Coordinates of C-alpha atoms and ligand atoms in Angstrom, one line a residue:
M1 CA -16.8 20.6 -13.3
P2 CA -13.6 19.0 -11.9
R3 CA -12.0 16.2 -13.8
I4 CA -14.0 13.0 -13.7
P5 CA -11.6 10.1 -12.8
L6 CA -11.8 6.7 -14.4
I7 CA -12.5 5.0 -11.1
K8 CA -13.0 5.8 -7.4
P9 CA -12.6 2.7 -5.4
D10 CA -15.2 1.8 -2.7
L11 CA -13.1 2.1 0.5
P12 CA -14.1 2.2 4.1
Q13 CA -13.8 5.2 6.3
L14 CA -10.9 5.0 8.7
E15 CA -13.3 4.8 11.7
E16 CA -15.0 1.8 10.2
V17 CA -11.8 -0.3 10.3
A18 CA -9.7 1.4 12.9
D19 CA -10.7 -1.1 15.7
S20 CA -9.8 -4.1 13.6
F21 CA -6.5 -2.5 12.5
R22 CA -5.7 -1.7 16.2
E23 CA -6.6 -5.2 17.3
V24 CA -4.4 -6.8 14.6
L25 CA -1.5 -4.5 15.3
S26 CA -1.6 -5.0 19.1
S27 CA -1.9 -8.8 18.8
G28 CA 1.0 -9.0 16.3
K29 CA -1.0 -11.5 14.2
I30 CA -0.6 -9.5 11.1
T31 CA -0.4 -12.4 8.6
N32 CA -0.3 -16.2 8.2
F33 CA -4.1 -16.9 8.0
G34 CA -5.4 -15.1 11.0
K35 CA -8.8 -14.3 12.1
Y36 CA -9.7 -11.8 9.3
V37 CA -8.4 -13.8 6.4
S38 CA -10.4 -16.8 7.8
A39 CA -13.5 -14.7 8.2
F40 CA -13.1 -13.2 4.7
E41 CA -12.8 -16.6 3.1
K42 CA -15.7 -18.0 5.0
E43 CA -18.1 -15.1 4.3
A44 CA -17.0 -14.8 0.6
G45 CA -17.7 -18.5 0.3
E46 CA -21.1 -18.1 1.8
Y47 CA -21.9 -15.2 -0.5
L48 CA -20.8 -17.1 -3.6
G49 CA -21.9 -20.6 -2.7
A50 CA -18.5 -22.1 -3.2
E51 CA -15.3 -22.6 -1.1
T52 CA -12.7 -19.9 -1.4
V53 CA -8.9 -19.3 -0.8
T54 CA -7.5 -15.8 -0.7
T55 CA -4.2 -14.9 -2.3
S56 CA -1.9 -12.0 -2.6
S57 CA -3.2 -11.1 -6.1
G58 CA -5.5 -12.3 -8.9
T59 CA -2.5 -13.2 -11.0
M60 CA -1.1 -15.3 -8.2
A61 CA -4.5 -17.1 -7.9
L62 CA -4.6 -17.7 -11.6
L63 CA -1.1 -19.2 -11.6
L64 CA -1.5 -21.4 -8.6
T65 CA -4.9 -22.7 -9.6
L66 CA -3.8 -23.5 -13.1
Q67 CA -1.1 -25.7 -11.6
A68 CA -3.5 -27.1 -9.0
L69 CA -5.8 -28.2 -11.9
G70 CA -3.0 -30.3 -13.2
L71 CA -1.5 -28.2 -16.0
K72 CA 1.7 -29.8 -17.3
Q73 CA 4.7 -28.1 -18.6
G74 CA 4.3 -27.4 -22.3
E75 CA 0.5 -28.0 -22.4
K76 CA -1.7 -25.5 -24.3
V77 CA -4.2 -23.2 -22.6
I78 CA -6.9 -21.6 -24.6
L79 CA -7.8 -18.0 -23.6
P80 CA -9.5 -15.1 -25.3
S81 CA -7.0 -12.5 -26.7
F82 CA -9.3 -9.8 -25.5
T83 CA -8.3 -9.7 -21.9
F84 CA -5.8 -8.1 -19.5
M85 CA -2.3 -9.5 -20.1
A86 CA -2.2 -11.1 -16.6
T87 CA -4.3 -14.0 -17.9
G88 CA -1.6 -14.8 -20.4
Q89 CA 1.3 -14.1 -17.9
A90 CA -0.2 -16.6 -15.5
I91 CA -0.3 -19.3 -18.2
L92 CA 3.4 -18.7 -19.0
Y93 CA 4.4 -18.8 -15.3
A94 CA 2.4 -22.0 -14.8
G95 CA 4.4 -23.6 -17.7
G96 CA 1.6 -23.5 -20.3
V97 CA 1.5 -22.2 -23.8
P98 CA -1.1 -19.7 -24.7
V99 CA -3.5 -20.3 -27.6
F100 CA -5.5 -17.1 -28.4
A101 CA -9.1 -17.4 -29.2
E102 CA -11.6 -14.9 -30.8
C103 CA -14.3 -13.2 -28.8
E104 CA -18.0 -12.6 -29.5
N105 CA -19.4 -9.2 -30.0
D106 CA -19.9 -8.9 -26.2
L107 CA -16.1 -9.4 -25.8
T108 CA -16.4 -12.8 -24.1
L109 CA -14.9 -16.0 -25.4
S110 CA -16.4 -17.2 -28.7
P111 CA -17.7 -20.8 -28.2
A112 CA -17.4 -21.5 -32.0
D113 CA -13.8 -20.5 -32.1
L114 CA -13.1 -22.5 -28.9
E115 CA -14.6 -25.6 -30.5
Q116 CA -12.3 -25.2 -33.6
L117 CA -9.2 -24.6 -31.5
L118 CA -10.0 -27.8 -29.4
A119 CA -10.4 -29.7 -32.6
K120 CA -7.0 -28.4 -33.9
H121 CA -4.8 -28.6 -30.8
D122 CA -4.5 -32.0 -29.1
N123 CA -2.6 -31.2 -26.0
V124 CA -4.9 -28.6 -24.4
G125 CA -4.4 -28.7 -20.6
A126 CA -7.0 -26.0 -19.7
V127 CA -9.4 -23.4 -21.0
I128 CA -9.7 -19.9 -19.4
P129 CA -12.7 -17.9 -20.4
V130 CA -12.9 -14.4 -19.1
H131 CA -16.0 -12.6 -17.7
T132 CA -15.0 -9.5 -19.5
Y133 CA -15.7 -6.3 -17.5
G134 CA -18.0 -8.5 -15.3
L135 CA -20.3 -9.8 -18.0
P136 CA -20.5 -13.6 -17.4
A137 CA -19.0 -15.6 -20.3
R138 CA -21.2 -18.1 -22.2
T139 CA -20.6 -20.7 -19.4
A140 CA -23.1 -23.4 -20.5
E141 CA -22.0 -23.5 -24.1
I142 CA -18.4 -23.4 -23.2
E143 CA -18.5 -26.1 -20.7
T144 CA -20.5 -28.4 -23.1
I145 CA -17.9 -27.9 -25.8
V146 CA -15.0 -28.5 -23.4
D147 CA -16.5 -31.6 -21.8
A148 CA -17.2 -33.1 -25.3
A149 CA -13.6 -32.4 -26.3
G150 CA -12.4 -34.0 -23.0
R151 CA -14.5 -37.1 -23.5
K152 CA -13.0 -37.6 -27.0
R153 CA -9.6 -37.5 -25.5
G154 CA -10.6 -39.7 -22.6
R155 CA -9.4 -37.1 -20.1
K156 CA -11.0 -34.1 -18.5
I157 CA -10.0 -30.6 -19.7
P158 CA -10.4 -28.2 -16.8
V159 CA -12.3 -24.9 -17.3
M160 CA -10.9 -22.1 -15.1
Y161 CA -12.7 -18.8 -15.4
D162 CA -10.7 -15.6 -15.1
A163 CA -13.4 -13.8 -13.0
A164 CA -11.0 -10.9 -12.1
H165 CA -13.7 -8.4 -13.0
A166 CA -16.7 -10.3 -11.8
F167 CA -17.0 -10.6 -8.0
G168 CA -20.7 -9.8 -7.5
S169 CA -21.9 -10.7 -11.0
S170 CA -24.5 -13.4 -11.6
A171 CA -26.5 -14.9 -14.5
A172 CA -30.0 -16.2 -14.0
G173 CA -29.5 -16.1 -10.3
R174 CA -26.3 -18.2 -10.3
R175 CA -23.3 -16.3 -9.0
V176 CA -20.0 -16.1 -10.8
G177 CA -17.7 -18.1 -8.6
T178 CA -19.8 -21.3 -9.0
F179 CA -19.0 -22.1 -12.7
G180 CA -16.5 -24.5 -14.2
D181 CA -13.7 -26.2 -12.1
A182 CA -12.5 -23.0 -10.6
E183 CA -13.0 -19.2 -10.8
V184 CA -10.4 -16.7 -10.0
F185 CA -11.1 -13.1 -8.7
S186 CA -8.9 -10.1 -8.5
L187 CA -9.6 -7.8 -5.5
S188 CA -7.3 -5.0 -6.6
V189 CA -8.2 -1.4 -6.6
T190 CA -10.1 -1.2 -9.8
K191 CA -12.4 -4.0 -8.9
M192 CA -15.9 -4.2 -7.5
L193 CA -14.7 -6.0 -4.4
V194 CA -11.5 -4.3 -3.2
S195 CA -9.0 -5.6 -0.7
V196 CA -6.4 -3.1 -1.8
E197 CA -4.4 -5.9 -3.5
G198 CA -5.6 -9.4 -3.5
G199 CA -7.0 -12.4 -5.2
M200 CA -9.4 -15.3 -4.6
L201 CA -10.0 -18.7 -5.9
A202 CA -13.5 -20.0 -5.7
S203 CA -14.3 -23.6 -6.4
R204 CA -16.8 -26.3 -5.5
N205 CA -14.0 -28.9 -5.6
P206 CA -12.5 -29.3 -2.1
E207 CA -9.3 -30.9 -3.5
T208 CA -8.6 -27.8 -5.7
I209 CA -9.2 -25.6 -2.6
A210 CA -7.0 -27.7 -0.3
L211 CA -4.1 -27.8 -2.8
V212 CA -4.1 -24.1 -3.5
K213 CA -4.2 -23.4 0.2
K214 CA -0.9 -25.3 0.4
M215 CA 0.6 -23.8 -2.7
R216 CA 0.1 -20.2 -1.5
G217 CA 2.1 -21.1 1.6
Y218 CA 5.3 -22.3 -0.2
G219 CA 3.9 -25.8 -0.8
I220 CA 4.2 -26.7 2.9
E221 CA 2.2 -29.7 4.0
A222 CA 3.1 -29.4 7.7
N223 CA 6.1 -28.7 9.9
Y224 CA 8.1 -26.8 7.3
N225 CA 8.0 -29.8 5.0
A226 CA 7.2 -28.8 1.4
Q227 CA 5.3 -31.6 -0.4
W228 CA 3.9 -29.4 -3.2
P229 CA 5.0 -26.7 -5.6
G230 CA 4.4 -23.4 -4.0
L231 CA 5.2 -19.7 -3.6
N232 CA 4.3 -16.9 -1.1
G233 CA 0.8 -16.1 -2.3
K234 CA -0.7 -15.2 1.2
M235 CA -3.0 -12.3 1.9
S236 CA -2.3 -10.2 5.0
E237 CA -4.8 -9.5 7.8
F238 CA -4.9 -5.8 6.8
H239 CA -6.0 -6.6 3.3
A240 CA -8.6 -9.0 4.6
I241 CA -10.0 -6.3 6.9
I242 CA -10.7 -4.1 3.9
G243 CA -11.9 -6.9 1.7
L244 CA -14.3 -8.2 4.5
H245 CA -15.7 -4.7 5.1
N246 CA -16.4 -4.2 1.4
L247 CA -17.9 -7.7 1.1
R248 CA -20.4 -7.0 3.8
R249 CA -21.8 -4.1 1.9
L250 CA -21.4 -5.6 -1.6
G251 CA -25.1 -6.2 -2.1
E252 CA -25.9 -2.6 -1.5
L253 CA -23.1 -1.4 -3.7
M254 CA -24.1 -3.8 -6.5
A255 CA -27.8 -2.7 -6.4
D256 CA -26.7 0.9 -6.7
R257 CA -24.3 0.1 -9.5
Q258 CA -27.0 -1.7 -11.5
K259 CA -29.2 1.4 -11.4
K260 CA -26.4 3.8 -12.3
A261 CA -25.2 1.6 -15.2
R262 CA -28.7 1.4 -16.6
R263 CA -29.0 5.2 -16.5
Y264 CA -25.6 5.7 -18.0
L265 CA -26.3 3.3 -20.9
D266 CA -29.6 5.1 -21.5
L267 CA -27.8 8.5 -21.5
V268 CA -25.1 7.3 -23.9
K269 CA -27.7 5.7 -26.2
A270 CA -30.0 8.7 -26.3
R271 CA -27.3 11.4 -26.7
T272 CA -24.5 9.9 -28.7
A273 CA -23.6 7.8 -31.8
F274 CA -21.3 5.5 -29.7
D275 CA -22.0 1.8 -29.7
T276 CA -22.7 0.1 -26.4
F277 CA -22.5 -3.6 -25.4
P278 CA -25.5 -5.8 -24.7
W279 CA -26.7 -6.4 -21.1
P280 CA -28.6 -9.6 -21.2
Q281 CA -31.8 -10.1 -19.1
G282 CA -31.2 -11.8 -15.8
V283 CA -27.5 -10.7 -15.6
E284 CA -26.2 -8.8 -12.6
H285 CA -23.1 -7.0 -13.9
T286 CA -20.3 -5.4 -12.0
F287 CA -19.4 -3.0 -14.8
K288 CA -15.8 -3.2 -13.6
D289 CA -15.3 -1.2 -16.8
F290 CA -18.0 0.8 -18.5
T291 CA -16.8 0.6 -22.1
V292 CA -18.3 2.0 -25.3
L293 CA -17.2 1.7 -28.9
V294 CA -16.5 4.3 -31.7
P295 CA -18.7 3.2 -34.6
P296 CA -17.4 0.5 -37.1
G297 CA -15.0 2.0 -39.6
T298 CA -13.9 4.9 -37.4
A299 CA -11.3 3.2 -35.3
E300 CA -8.6 5.7 -36.4
T301 CA -10.5 8.5 -34.7
R302 CA -10.5 6.8 -31.3
D303 CA -7.4 8.6 -30.0
A304 CA -8.7 12.0 -31.1
V305 CA -12.0 11.2 -29.3
M306 CA -10.1 10.2 -26.1
A307 CA -8.0 13.4 -26.3
S308 CA -11.2 15.5 -26.7
L309 CA -12.8 13.8 -23.7
L310 CA -9.7 14.5 -21.6
E311 CA -9.9 18.2 -22.7
Q312 CA -13.5 18.1 -21.4
G313 CA -12.3 16.7 -18.0
V314 CA -13.2 13.1 -18.7
E315 CA -10.5 10.5 -18.0
T316 CA -10.7 7.4 -20.2
R317 CA -8.6 4.3 -21.1
A318 CA -8.8 1.8 -24.0
Y319 CA -9.4 -1.4 -22.0
F320 CA -8.0 -3.7 -23.5
H321 CA -5.9 -2.4 -26.5
P322 CA -3.7 -3.9 -27.8
P323 CA -5.2 -7.3 -27.5
V324 CA -2.8 -9.8 -25.9
H325 CA -1.9 -11.7 -29.1
Q326 CA -0.5 -8.4 -30.5
Q327 CA 1.6 -7.5 -27.4
G328 CA 5.4 -7.8 -27.6
W329 CA 5.7 -10.6 -25.1
F330 CA 2.9 -12.7 -26.6
A331 CA 3.1 -12.2 -30.4
R332 CA 5.3 -15.2 -30.7
F333 CA 2.3 -17.4 -29.7
A334 CA -0.1 -15.8 -32.2
D335 CA -0.3 -17.9 -35.4
R336 CA -3.3 -16.2 -37.0
P337 CA -5.2 -12.9 -37.1
L338 CA -8.2 -12.4 -34.8
P339 CA -10.2 -10.0 -36.9
R340 CA -13.1 -9.4 -34.5
T341 CA -10.9 -9.0 -31.4
E342 CA -8.6 -6.7 -33.3
D343 CA -11.5 -4.6 -34.6
L344 CA -13.3 -4.3 -31.2
A345 CA -10.0 -3.6 -29.4
S346 CA -9.2 -0.8 -31.8
R347 CA -12.6 0.9 -31.0
V348 CA -13.0 0.6 -27.2
I349 CA -13.2 3.6 -25.0
T350 CA -13.6 2.9 -21.2
L351 CA -15.4 5.7 -19.5
P352 CA -15.4 6.8 -15.9
F353 CA -17.6 4.5 -13.8
Y354 CA -17.7 3.9 -10.0
T355 CA -20.4 3.2 -7.5
S356 CA -20.4 6.8 -6.2
I357 CA -20.6 8.4 -9.7
T358 CA -23.3 11.2 -9.7
E359 CA -26.0 12.0 -12.2
Q360 CA -24.2 15.2 -13.1
E361 CA -21.0 13.3 -13.8
M362 CA -22.8 10.8 -16.0
E363 CA -24.6 13.6 -17.9
H364 CA -21.3 15.5 -18.3
V365 CA -19.7 12.3 -19.8
A366 CA -22.6 11.8 -22.2
N367 CA -22.5 15.4 -23.3
A368 CA -18.7 15.2 -23.7
L369 CA -19.1 12.1 -25.8
A370 CA -21.7 13.9 -28.0
S371 CA -19.2 16.7 -28.6
A372 CA -16.2 14.4 -29.2
Q373 CA -18.1 12.4 -31.8
K374 CA -17.4 15.2 -34.4
H375 CA -14.2 13.4 -34.9
F376 CA -16.0 10.4 -36.4
H377 CA -16.8 12.5 -39.5
A378 CA -13.4 14.0 -39.8
G379 CA -11.9 10.5 -39.7
A380 CA -14.4 9.2 -42.2
S381 CA -13.6 11.9 -44.8
R382 CA -9.8 11.2 -44.7
Ligands
PLP1 C1 -8.8 -10.0 -16.7 C2 -7.9 -9.9 -15.5 N1 -7.2 -11.0 -15.1 C3 -6.3 -10.9 -14.1 C4 -6.0 -9.7 -13.5 C5 -4.9 -9.7 -12.5 O1 -5.4 -9.4 -11.2 P1 -4.4 -8.8 -10.2 O2 -4.1 -7.4 -10.6 O3 -5.1 -8.8 -8.8 O4 -3.1 -9.6 -10.2 C6 -6.6 -8.5 -13.9 C7 -6.3 -7.3 -13.3 O5 -6.8 -6.2 -13.5 C8 -7.6 -8.6 -15.0 O6 -8.2 -7.5 -15.5

């Protein structure tokens, strides 16, 4: 069997987008909020049940939205350490100071730790939970805790979800994109909804939407007159064409993905000793990453297991290791260990997963895992 890649993005065939590309090229309207960016924002908003703004990347949307939500220079922003470093980078660029929180066993933000951090730190300007791999964070608990902390201080603390992994996810019928004060998606190549590169803010607050629309265009109010902070965070028409095409078939892709993820989980559970993550009832899950864990106490075997998988033609990654608070650029903001985050991050193995993965490929991966788990015992006896 040829090597099984970590991902294969869902991309249109050339013929499916050629007419739109031709139209945009011949009109010369290749950027600056043309027809396709407008259509993409409108249809994404209808899909989510919120208003949207497209941006050049998810990181850009995180940064602009944090500022639009009123983050002030030097204010603290609570985020889970188990995330991609872009969450932390956006906080720094927006002028905030990251405060790292623990995760639960499902790798989303721990409400109990969040509550303690809010009690300890007075000047918290925002909270950024992450829908890790596409699994919705504990939104109700988190928002109750943050609202209570805001009431105590006599000012609102905004909750902005990093929904980079989660366009298409929902919990109890409510789509990710409609929670908190704002949610920010990435539309980059590893994501469920791909626009090549790109990001999107979704919010039900028209003021946040209006402000980020200006901020992504250099802060211009009108007539080349900048009234707001701003950068170039625009999405081009070409990116929007790809995003729009993928959005229009997202329902179909998601349905397929749910079936495949269920089958994959069953195979891994039946054939291997790897731990898997919970998939709660009523959750539609993008499985942006399909990650398993080497068992507790065997973290030191993880690299050997990954090497064995590669020898068997299975590409993997350790998403996300090291956790952000242990990365060189961020360690200065870490003032305590995060034992659960550190343990889980040292045990993750992200397996190949994509909408077009075949039954044979999933079987091959499960069998390769079963063979690679011989390392658990070698590690345990050391
Ligand atoms: C959790 C998380 N946040 C933010 C980002 C940044 O998104 P982008 O690559 O579109 O800037 C990513 C990218 O993978 C991510 O995984």
